[in-house]
XYZ file of C-alpha atoms in Angstrom:
583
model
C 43.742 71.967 114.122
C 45.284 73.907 117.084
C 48.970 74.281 116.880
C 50.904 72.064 119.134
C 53.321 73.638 121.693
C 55.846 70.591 121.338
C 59.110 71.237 119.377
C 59.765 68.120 119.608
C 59.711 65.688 116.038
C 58.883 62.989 118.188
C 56.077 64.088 120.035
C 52.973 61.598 119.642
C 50.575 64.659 118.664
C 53.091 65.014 115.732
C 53.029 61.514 114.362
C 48.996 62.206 114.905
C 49.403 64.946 112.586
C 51.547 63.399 110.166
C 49.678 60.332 109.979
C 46.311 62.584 109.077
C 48.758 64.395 106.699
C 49.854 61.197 104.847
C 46.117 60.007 104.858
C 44.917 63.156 102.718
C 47.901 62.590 100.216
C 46.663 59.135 100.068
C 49.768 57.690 101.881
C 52.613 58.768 99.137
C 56.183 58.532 100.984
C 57.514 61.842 102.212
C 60.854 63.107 100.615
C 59.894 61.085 97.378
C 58.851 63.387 93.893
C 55.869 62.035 92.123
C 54.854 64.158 89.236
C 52.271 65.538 89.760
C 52.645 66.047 93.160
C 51.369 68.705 95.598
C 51.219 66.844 99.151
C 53.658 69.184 100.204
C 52.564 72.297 99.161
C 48.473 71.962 99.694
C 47.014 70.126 102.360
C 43.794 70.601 104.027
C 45.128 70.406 107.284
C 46.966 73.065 109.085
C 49.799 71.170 110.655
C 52.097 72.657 113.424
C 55.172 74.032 113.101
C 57.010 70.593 114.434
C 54.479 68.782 111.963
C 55.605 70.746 109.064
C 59.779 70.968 109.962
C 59.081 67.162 109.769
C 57.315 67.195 106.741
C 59.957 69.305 104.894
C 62.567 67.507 106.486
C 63.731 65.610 103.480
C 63.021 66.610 99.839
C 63.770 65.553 96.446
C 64.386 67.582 93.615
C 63.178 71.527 93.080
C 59.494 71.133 91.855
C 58.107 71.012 95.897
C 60.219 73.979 96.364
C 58.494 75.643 93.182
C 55.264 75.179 93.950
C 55.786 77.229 96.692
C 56.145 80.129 94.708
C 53.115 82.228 92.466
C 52.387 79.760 89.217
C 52.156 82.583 86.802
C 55.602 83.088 87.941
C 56.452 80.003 84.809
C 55.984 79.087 81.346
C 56.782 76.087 79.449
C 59.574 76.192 76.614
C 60.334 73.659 73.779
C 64.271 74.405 74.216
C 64.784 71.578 71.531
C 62.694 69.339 69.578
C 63.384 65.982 71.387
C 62.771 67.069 75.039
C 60.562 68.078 77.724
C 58.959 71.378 77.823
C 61.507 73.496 80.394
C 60.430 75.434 83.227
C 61.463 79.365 82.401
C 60.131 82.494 84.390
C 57.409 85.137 82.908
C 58.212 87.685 85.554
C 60.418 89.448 87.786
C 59.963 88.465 91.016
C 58.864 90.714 94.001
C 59.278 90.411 97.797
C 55.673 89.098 98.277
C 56.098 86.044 96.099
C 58.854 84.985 98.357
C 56.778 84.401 101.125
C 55.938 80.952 101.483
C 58.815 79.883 99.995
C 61.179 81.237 102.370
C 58.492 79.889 105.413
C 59.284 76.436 104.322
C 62.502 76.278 102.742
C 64.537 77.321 105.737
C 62.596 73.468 107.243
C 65.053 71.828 104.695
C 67.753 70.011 106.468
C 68.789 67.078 103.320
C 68.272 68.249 99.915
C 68.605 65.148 97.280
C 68.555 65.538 93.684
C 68.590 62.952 91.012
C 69.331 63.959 87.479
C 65.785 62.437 86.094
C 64.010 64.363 88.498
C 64.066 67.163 86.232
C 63.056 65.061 83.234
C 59.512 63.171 84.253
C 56.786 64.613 81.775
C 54.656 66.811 82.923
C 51.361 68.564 82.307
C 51.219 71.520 84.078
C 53.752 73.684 85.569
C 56.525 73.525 86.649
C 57.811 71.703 83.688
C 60.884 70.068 83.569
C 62.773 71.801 85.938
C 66.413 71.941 84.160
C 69.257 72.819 86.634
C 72.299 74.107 84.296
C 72.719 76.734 82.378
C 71.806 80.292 82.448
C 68.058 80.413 81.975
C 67.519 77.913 84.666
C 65.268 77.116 87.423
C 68.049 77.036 89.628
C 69.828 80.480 88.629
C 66.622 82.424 88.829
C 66.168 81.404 91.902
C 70.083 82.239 93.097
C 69.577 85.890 91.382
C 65.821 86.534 92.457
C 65.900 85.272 96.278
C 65.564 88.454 98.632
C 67.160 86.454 101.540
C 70.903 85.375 101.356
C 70.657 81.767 101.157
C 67.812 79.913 99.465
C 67.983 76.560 101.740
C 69.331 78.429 105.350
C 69.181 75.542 107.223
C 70.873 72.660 104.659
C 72.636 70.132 106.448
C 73.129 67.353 103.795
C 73.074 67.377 100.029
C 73.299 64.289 97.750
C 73.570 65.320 94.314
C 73.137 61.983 92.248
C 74.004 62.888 88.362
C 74.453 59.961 85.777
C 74.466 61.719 82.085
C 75.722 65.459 81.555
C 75.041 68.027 82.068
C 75.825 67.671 85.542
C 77.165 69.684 88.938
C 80.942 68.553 87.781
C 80.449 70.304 84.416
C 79.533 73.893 85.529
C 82.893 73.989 88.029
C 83.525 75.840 89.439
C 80.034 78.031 89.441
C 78.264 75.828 90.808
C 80.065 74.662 93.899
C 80.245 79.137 93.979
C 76.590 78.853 94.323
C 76.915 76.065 96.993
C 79.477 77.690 98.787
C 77.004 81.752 99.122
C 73.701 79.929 99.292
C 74.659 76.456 101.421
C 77.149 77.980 104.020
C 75.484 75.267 106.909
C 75.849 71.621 104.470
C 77.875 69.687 106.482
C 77.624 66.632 104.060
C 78.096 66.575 100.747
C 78.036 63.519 98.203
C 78.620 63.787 94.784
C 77.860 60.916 92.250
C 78.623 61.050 88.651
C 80.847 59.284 86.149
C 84.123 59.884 85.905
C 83.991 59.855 81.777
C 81.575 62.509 81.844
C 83.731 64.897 84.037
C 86.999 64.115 82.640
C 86.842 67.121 79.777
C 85.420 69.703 82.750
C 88.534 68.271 84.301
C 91.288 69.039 82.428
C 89.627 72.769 81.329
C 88.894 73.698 84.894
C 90.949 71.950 87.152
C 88.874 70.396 89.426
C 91.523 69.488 91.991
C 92.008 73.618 92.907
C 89.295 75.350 91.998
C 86.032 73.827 92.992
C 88.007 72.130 95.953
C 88.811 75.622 96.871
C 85.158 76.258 97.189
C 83.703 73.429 98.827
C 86.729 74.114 101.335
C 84.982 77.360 102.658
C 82.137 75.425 103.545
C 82.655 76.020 107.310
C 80.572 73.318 108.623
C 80.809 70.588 106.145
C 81.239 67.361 108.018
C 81.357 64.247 105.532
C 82.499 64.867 102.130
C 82.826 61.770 99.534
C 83.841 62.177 95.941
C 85.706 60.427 93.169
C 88.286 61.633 90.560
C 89.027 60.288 86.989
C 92.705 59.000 87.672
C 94.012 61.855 84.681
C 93.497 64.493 87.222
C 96.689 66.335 87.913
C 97.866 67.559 91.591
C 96.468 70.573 92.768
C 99.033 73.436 91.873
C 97.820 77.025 92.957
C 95.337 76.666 95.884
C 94.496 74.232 98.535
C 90.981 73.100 100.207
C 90.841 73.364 103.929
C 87.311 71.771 104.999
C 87.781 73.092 108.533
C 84.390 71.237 109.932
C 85.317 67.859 108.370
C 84.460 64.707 110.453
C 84.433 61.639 107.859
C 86.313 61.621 104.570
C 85.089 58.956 101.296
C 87.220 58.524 98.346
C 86.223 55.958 95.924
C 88.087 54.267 93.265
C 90.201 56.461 89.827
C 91.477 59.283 92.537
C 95.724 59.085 92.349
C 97.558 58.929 95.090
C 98.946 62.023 94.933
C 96.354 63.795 94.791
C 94.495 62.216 97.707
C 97.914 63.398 99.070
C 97.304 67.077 98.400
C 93.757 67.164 99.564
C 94.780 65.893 103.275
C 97.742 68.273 103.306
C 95.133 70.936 102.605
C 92.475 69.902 104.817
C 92.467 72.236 108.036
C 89.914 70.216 110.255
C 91.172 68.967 113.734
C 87.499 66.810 114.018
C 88.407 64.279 110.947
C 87.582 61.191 112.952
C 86.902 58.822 110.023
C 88.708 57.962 106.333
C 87.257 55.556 103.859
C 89.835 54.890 100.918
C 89.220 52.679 98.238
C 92.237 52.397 96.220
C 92.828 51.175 92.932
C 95.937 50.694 92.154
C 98.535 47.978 93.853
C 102.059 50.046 94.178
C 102.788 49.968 97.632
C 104.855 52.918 97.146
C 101.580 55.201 96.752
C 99.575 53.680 99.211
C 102.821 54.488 101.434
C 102.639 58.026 100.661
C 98.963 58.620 101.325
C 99.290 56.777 104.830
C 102.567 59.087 106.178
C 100.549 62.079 104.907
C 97.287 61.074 106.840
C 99.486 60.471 109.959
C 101.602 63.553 109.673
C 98.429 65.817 108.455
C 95.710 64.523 110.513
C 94.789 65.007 114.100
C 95.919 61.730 116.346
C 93.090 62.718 119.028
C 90.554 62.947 116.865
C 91.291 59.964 114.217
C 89.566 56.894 115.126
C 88.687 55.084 111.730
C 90.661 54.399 109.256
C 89.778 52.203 106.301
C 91.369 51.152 103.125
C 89.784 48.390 100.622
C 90.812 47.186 97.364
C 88.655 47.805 93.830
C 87.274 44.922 92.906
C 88.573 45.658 89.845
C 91.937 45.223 90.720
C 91.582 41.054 91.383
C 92.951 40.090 87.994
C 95.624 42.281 88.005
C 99.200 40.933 87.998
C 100.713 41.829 91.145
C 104.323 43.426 91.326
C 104.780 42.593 94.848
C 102.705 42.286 97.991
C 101.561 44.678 100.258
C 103.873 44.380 103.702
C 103.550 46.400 107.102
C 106.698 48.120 106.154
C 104.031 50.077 103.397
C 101.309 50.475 106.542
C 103.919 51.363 109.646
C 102.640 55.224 109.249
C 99.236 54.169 110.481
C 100.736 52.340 113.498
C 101.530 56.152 114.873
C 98.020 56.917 114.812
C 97.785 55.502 118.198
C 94.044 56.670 119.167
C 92.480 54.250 116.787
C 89.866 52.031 117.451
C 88.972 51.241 113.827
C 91.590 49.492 111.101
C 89.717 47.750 108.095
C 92.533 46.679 105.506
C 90.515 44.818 102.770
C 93.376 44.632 100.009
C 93.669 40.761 99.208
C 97.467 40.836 98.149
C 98.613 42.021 101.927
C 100.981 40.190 103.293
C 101.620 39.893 107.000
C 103.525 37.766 109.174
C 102.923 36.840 113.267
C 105.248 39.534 114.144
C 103.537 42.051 112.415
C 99.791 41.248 114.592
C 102.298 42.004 117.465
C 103.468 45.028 115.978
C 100.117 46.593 115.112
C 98.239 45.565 118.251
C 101.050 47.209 120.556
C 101.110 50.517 118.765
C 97.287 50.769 118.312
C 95.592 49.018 121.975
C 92.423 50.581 121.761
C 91.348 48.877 118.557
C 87.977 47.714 118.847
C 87.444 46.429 115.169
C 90.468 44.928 113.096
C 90.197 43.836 109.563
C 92.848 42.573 107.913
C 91.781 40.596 105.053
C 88.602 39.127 106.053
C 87.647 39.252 102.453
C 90.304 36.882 101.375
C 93.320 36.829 100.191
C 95.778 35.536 97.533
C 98.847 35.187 98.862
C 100.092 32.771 100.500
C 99.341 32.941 104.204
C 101.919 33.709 107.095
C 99.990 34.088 109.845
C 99.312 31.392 111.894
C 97.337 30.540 115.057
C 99.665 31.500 117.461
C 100.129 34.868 115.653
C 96.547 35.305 117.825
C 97.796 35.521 121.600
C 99.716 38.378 121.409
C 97.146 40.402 119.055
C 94.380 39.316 121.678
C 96.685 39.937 124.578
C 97.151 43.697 123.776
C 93.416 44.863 122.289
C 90.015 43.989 123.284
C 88.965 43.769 120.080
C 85.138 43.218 119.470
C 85.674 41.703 115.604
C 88.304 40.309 113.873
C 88.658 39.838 110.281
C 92.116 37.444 109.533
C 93.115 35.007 107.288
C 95.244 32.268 109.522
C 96.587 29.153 108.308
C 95.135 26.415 110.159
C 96.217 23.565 107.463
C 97.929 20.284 107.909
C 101.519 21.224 107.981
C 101.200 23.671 110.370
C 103.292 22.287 113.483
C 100.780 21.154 116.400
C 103.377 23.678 119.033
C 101.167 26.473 116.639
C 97.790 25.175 118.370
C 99.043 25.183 122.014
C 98.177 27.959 124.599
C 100.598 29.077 127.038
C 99.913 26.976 130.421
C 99.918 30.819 132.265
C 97.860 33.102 130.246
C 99.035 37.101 130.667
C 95.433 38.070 132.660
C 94.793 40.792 129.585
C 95.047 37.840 126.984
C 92.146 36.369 129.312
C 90.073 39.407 129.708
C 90.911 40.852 126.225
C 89.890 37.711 124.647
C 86.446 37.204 126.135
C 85.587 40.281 124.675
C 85.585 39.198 120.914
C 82.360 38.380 120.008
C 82.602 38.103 116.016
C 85.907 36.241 114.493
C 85.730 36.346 110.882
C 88.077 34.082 109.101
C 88.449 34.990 105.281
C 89.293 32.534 103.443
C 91.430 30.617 105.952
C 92.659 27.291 105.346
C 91.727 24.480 107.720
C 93.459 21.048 106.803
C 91.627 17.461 107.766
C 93.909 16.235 110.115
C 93.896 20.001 112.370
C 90.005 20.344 112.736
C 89.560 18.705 116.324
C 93.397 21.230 117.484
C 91.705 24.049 115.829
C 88.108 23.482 117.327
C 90.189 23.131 120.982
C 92.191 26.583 120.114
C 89.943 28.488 119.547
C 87.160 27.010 122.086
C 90.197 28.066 124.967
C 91.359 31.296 123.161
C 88.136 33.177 122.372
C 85.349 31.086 124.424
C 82.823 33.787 123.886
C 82.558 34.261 119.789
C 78.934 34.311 118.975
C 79.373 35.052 115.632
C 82.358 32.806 113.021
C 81.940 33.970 109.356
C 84.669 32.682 106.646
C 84.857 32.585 102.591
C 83.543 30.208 99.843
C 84.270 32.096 96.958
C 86.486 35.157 96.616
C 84.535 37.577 94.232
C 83.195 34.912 92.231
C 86.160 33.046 92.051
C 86.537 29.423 93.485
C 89.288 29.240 95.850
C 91.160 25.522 95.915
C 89.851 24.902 99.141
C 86.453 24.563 99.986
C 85.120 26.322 103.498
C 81.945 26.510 105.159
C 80.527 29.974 104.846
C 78.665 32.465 107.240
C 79.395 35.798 105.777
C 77.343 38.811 106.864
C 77.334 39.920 103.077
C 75.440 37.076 102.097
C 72.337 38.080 104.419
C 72.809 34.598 106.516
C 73.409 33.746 109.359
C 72.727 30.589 111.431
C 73.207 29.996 115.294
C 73.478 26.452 116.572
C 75.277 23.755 118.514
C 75.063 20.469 118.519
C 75.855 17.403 120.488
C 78.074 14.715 119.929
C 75.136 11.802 120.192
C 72.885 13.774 117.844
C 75.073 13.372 114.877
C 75.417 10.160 113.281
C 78.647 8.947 111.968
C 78.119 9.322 108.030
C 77.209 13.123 109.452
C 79.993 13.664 111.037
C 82.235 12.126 108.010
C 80.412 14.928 106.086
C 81.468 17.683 108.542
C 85.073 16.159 108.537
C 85.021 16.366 104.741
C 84.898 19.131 104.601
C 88.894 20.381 103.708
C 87.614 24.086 106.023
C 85.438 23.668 108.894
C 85.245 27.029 110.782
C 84.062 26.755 114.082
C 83.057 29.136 116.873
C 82.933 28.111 120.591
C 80.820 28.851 123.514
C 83.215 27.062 126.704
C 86.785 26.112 126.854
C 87.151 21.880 126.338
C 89.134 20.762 129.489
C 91.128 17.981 127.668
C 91.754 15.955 124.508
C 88.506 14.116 124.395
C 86.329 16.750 125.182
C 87.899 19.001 122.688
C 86.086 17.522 119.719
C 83.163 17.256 122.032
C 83.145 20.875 122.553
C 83.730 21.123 118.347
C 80.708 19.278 118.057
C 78.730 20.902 120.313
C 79.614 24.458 120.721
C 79.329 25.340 117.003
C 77.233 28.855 117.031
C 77.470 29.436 113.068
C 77.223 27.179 110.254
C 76.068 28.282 107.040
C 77.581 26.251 104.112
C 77.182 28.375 100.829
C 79.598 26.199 98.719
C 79.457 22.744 98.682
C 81.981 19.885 97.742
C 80.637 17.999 94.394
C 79.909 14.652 96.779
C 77.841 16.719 98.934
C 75.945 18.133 96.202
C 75.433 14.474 94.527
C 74.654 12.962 97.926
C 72.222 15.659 98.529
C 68.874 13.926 98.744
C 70.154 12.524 102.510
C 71.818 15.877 103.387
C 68.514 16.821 104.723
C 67.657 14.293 107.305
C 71.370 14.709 108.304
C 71.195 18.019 108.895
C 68.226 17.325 110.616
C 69.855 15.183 112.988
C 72.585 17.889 113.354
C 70.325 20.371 114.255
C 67.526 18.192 116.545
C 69.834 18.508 119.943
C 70.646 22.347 119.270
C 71.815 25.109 121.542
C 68.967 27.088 122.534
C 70.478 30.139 120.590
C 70.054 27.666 116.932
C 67.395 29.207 114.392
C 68.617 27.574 111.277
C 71.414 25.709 109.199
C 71.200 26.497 105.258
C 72.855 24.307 102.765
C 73.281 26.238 99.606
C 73.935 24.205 96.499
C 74.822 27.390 93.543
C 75.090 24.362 90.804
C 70.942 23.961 91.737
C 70.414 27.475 92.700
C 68.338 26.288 95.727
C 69.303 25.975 99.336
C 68.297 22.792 101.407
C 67.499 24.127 104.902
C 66.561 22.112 108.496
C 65.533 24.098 111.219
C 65.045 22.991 114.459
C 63.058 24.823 116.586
């Protein structure tokens, strides 16, 4: 086949090629490592260069790579009784055997590699390709490569390890070997348990030294890792990371020292921090938070994200979580992303006020969506002046909508500020946690919210709290359950044992497509307008009553809004849903 002159991947003559390419390998998925496997290495067509940079895009594990180099180059080794025969060189290498290798190696732009890679059986060479230790796969090819790097063009490693030995254990050589032969990774992921690390831990230090290495990686980008929580501060040297964009730190790192690696970091382009904490002093979440606003760049920060363990939901609480913990982020003014998923936090009406006028370009607020287990201050007027100073797109709250909440909460002010107006019809997806909504406020709430926020397409709220029952049962529309359901109905098409059902409900989350113009039409617009319904707990009468739920929901649904696909009824006691669709 002629070469194409296209360089670019998604030039049609390349899919041509690649589609011929995947037919002669009998259509096995690119980037995956079957053993045995040479669909990489020997094809009968002679694909472009575009075809192959494509091809060698992705790849998994070193055995690809391998094959690229002479096969008398290995032998197999029983290193112990109970394993695999291991992959070990006969020869020194010499510049010609380098050849292909280095062609297609310098094509590799994500590198992935999963600790039982190296252990599928095998027949022929290369054997199980072990990566630690001295007489190694890996280490002959560090010591034998004539270029400088062995994968020039890396852009994003995953290195997925679940039993040792693993990367953590051979700190800090191996992130030495990342940082001489990987100079251009600009993400880096790192999975392995925390158990297995925690003796390479304490001999090593893995908070300086193997930091310090990864830190000279000039243009690493994203960088996620997790700590055992007996990891000490950093005390001789500190990483830097000058190319970082987007920083991950799961669960078991300490406070301090996720302090010490942003007082460290050097980049001015960290636009994105994703902290999952697992611990509930406020004190340390306060001292991460006035280090990421003192250390970090304000133009460049846009995301900033901090979520609880799950782990952490049966643990007694010492006291809540309050803004006064949180007021370091509200300096960050350049934000347009705040998700605070930590269920004890504990905010008042004054503090939405605070938070939306030091951060107006928010786009996406989360503050609780995922429930919460305090008691809950906010309330709806605690809306207007959030809505009134950011256009936010979604909104995550918990707001008390229950019975003894005064009606004065539910009113809108006769002359709405014109940015509460235009700010407002901009939020399109209103997620409601595990807000309460009592009996007797379901018709002022429907009316609120139908004036406030007329264009939500999207109302999600909570059933269950991490498989816990709340007191209060709500319908349910979360986006992590995979549903969602679009529909309105009319007030006709409902009959009244129906709408006693809906009513019955002690949480009725609504969204709203028009403002209702007075009392009456207010539950007309509650029983039309509703765009999301999706009930995934159910009271026990609704469950017994079941066998008519159907035809009601049937009725429900048989006058919908042309945007209704579905309404699901899921009944967990059954394990089955009952479902009416309309259209």
């Amino acid at each position: 086949m002629a070469a194409l002159s296209t360089n670019h991947r998604g030039d049609a003559g390349v899919r041509v090629e690649l589609e011929r390419f995947l037919t002669e390998v009998e259509g096995q998925p690119l980037g995956v490592e079957c053993a045995p496997r040479r669909d990489l290495v020997v094809t009968p067509l002679a694909l472009s260069d575009p075809a192959l940079d494509a091809v060698w895009r992705e790849i998994s594990g070193l055995v690809n790579l391998m094959r690229l180099l002479p096969a008398d180059l290995w032998h197999a080794e029983d290193l112990s009784a109970d394993s695999q025969p291991t992959s070990c060189m006969t020869r020194e290498t010499v510049a010609a055997d380098w050849t292909r290798f280095l062609a297609h190696a310098r094509r590799v732009r994500e590198f992935t590699f999963e600790d039982f890679d190296g252990r599928r059986p095998s027949h022929r060479p290369p054997w199980n390709t072990q990566i630690f230790g001295d007489n190694t796969v890996l280490r002959h090819l560090q010591q034998q490569c004539p270029e400088p790097y062995i994968l020039p063009g890396l852009l994003k490693l995953l290195w997925y390890h679940e039993s040792p030995p693993s990367l953590l254990d051979t700190f800090p050589r191996s992130v030495e070997l990342l940082e001489s032969k990987a100079p251009i990774v600009t993400s880096l992921t790192i999975y392995s348990p925390s158990d297995a690390a925690t003796e390479v831990v304490d001999a090593v230090s893995l908070a300086v030294l193997p930091f310090d290495h990864l830190s000279r990686l000039p243009m690493l980008q994203d960088f996620g890792f997790s700590l055992s929580s007996t990891v000490s501060s950093p005390e001789a040297s500190s990483p830097t990371f000058p190319g970082l964009t987007e920083l991950i730190v799961r669960p078991q790192c300490q406070a301090s020292l996720l302090c010490s690696l942003l007082e460290g970091i050097s980049s001015t382009q960290l636009g994105r921090i994703w902290w999952q904490i697992n611990e509930t002093d406020p004190n340390g979440i306060l001292s991460v938070v006035t280090v990421l606003a003192d250390h970090c760049s304000q133009d460049a920060l846009e995301s900033v994200s901090i979520s609880a363990s799950w782990e952490l939901l049966g643990t007694p609480l010492a006291e809540s979580l309050r803004i006064i913990a949180l007021e370091p982020l509200l300096t960050l003014g350049n934000l347009t992303e705040l998700h605070l998923s930590i269920f004890w936090l504990d905010l008042g009406n004054e503090d939405l006020e605070e938070i939306a006028i030091n951060l107006p370009f928010l786009t996406t607020l989360n503050l609780g969506s995922a429930g919460l287990v305090l008691p809950c201050r906010i309330t709806p007027s605690g809306l207007i002046p959030l809505l009134r100073h950011c256009a936010l797109k979604f909104l995550g709250i918990v707001v008390d909508f229950g019975d003894n909440v005064p009606e004065s909460e539910f009113i809108l002010p006769h002359i709405r500020p014109r940015a509460l107006t235009r700010n407002a019809r901009r939020l399109h997806w209103l997620d409601f946690g595990n807000s309460k909504i009592g009996t007797a406020k379901i018709e002022a709430t429907a009316a609120f919210l139908s004036e406030l926020v007329p264009r939500v397409e999207t109302l999600t709220a909570w059933t269950k709290f991490y498989g816990v029952k709340w007191p209060t049962f709500t319908v349910n529309a979360h986006f992590m359950n995979n549903l969602q359901t679009i529909g309105t109905a009319g007030k006709d098409s409902i009959s009244e044992n129906g709408l006693n059902v809906l009513k019955g409900r002690r949480s009725v989350p609504v969204s709203v497509t028009r403002p209702a113009q007075n009392a009456e039409e207010r539950l007309q617009v509650f029983l039309e307008s509703v765009l999301v319904l999706v009930f995934i707990q159910v009271a026990d009468a609704i469950v017994e009553s079941s066998s008519g739920l159907e035809s009601e929901l049937g009725i429900f649904a048989g006058r919908s809004f042309s945007r209704m696909r579905e309404i699901k009824i899921y009944d967990d006691a059954r394990n089955t849903a009952v479902r009416a669709a309309s259209k």
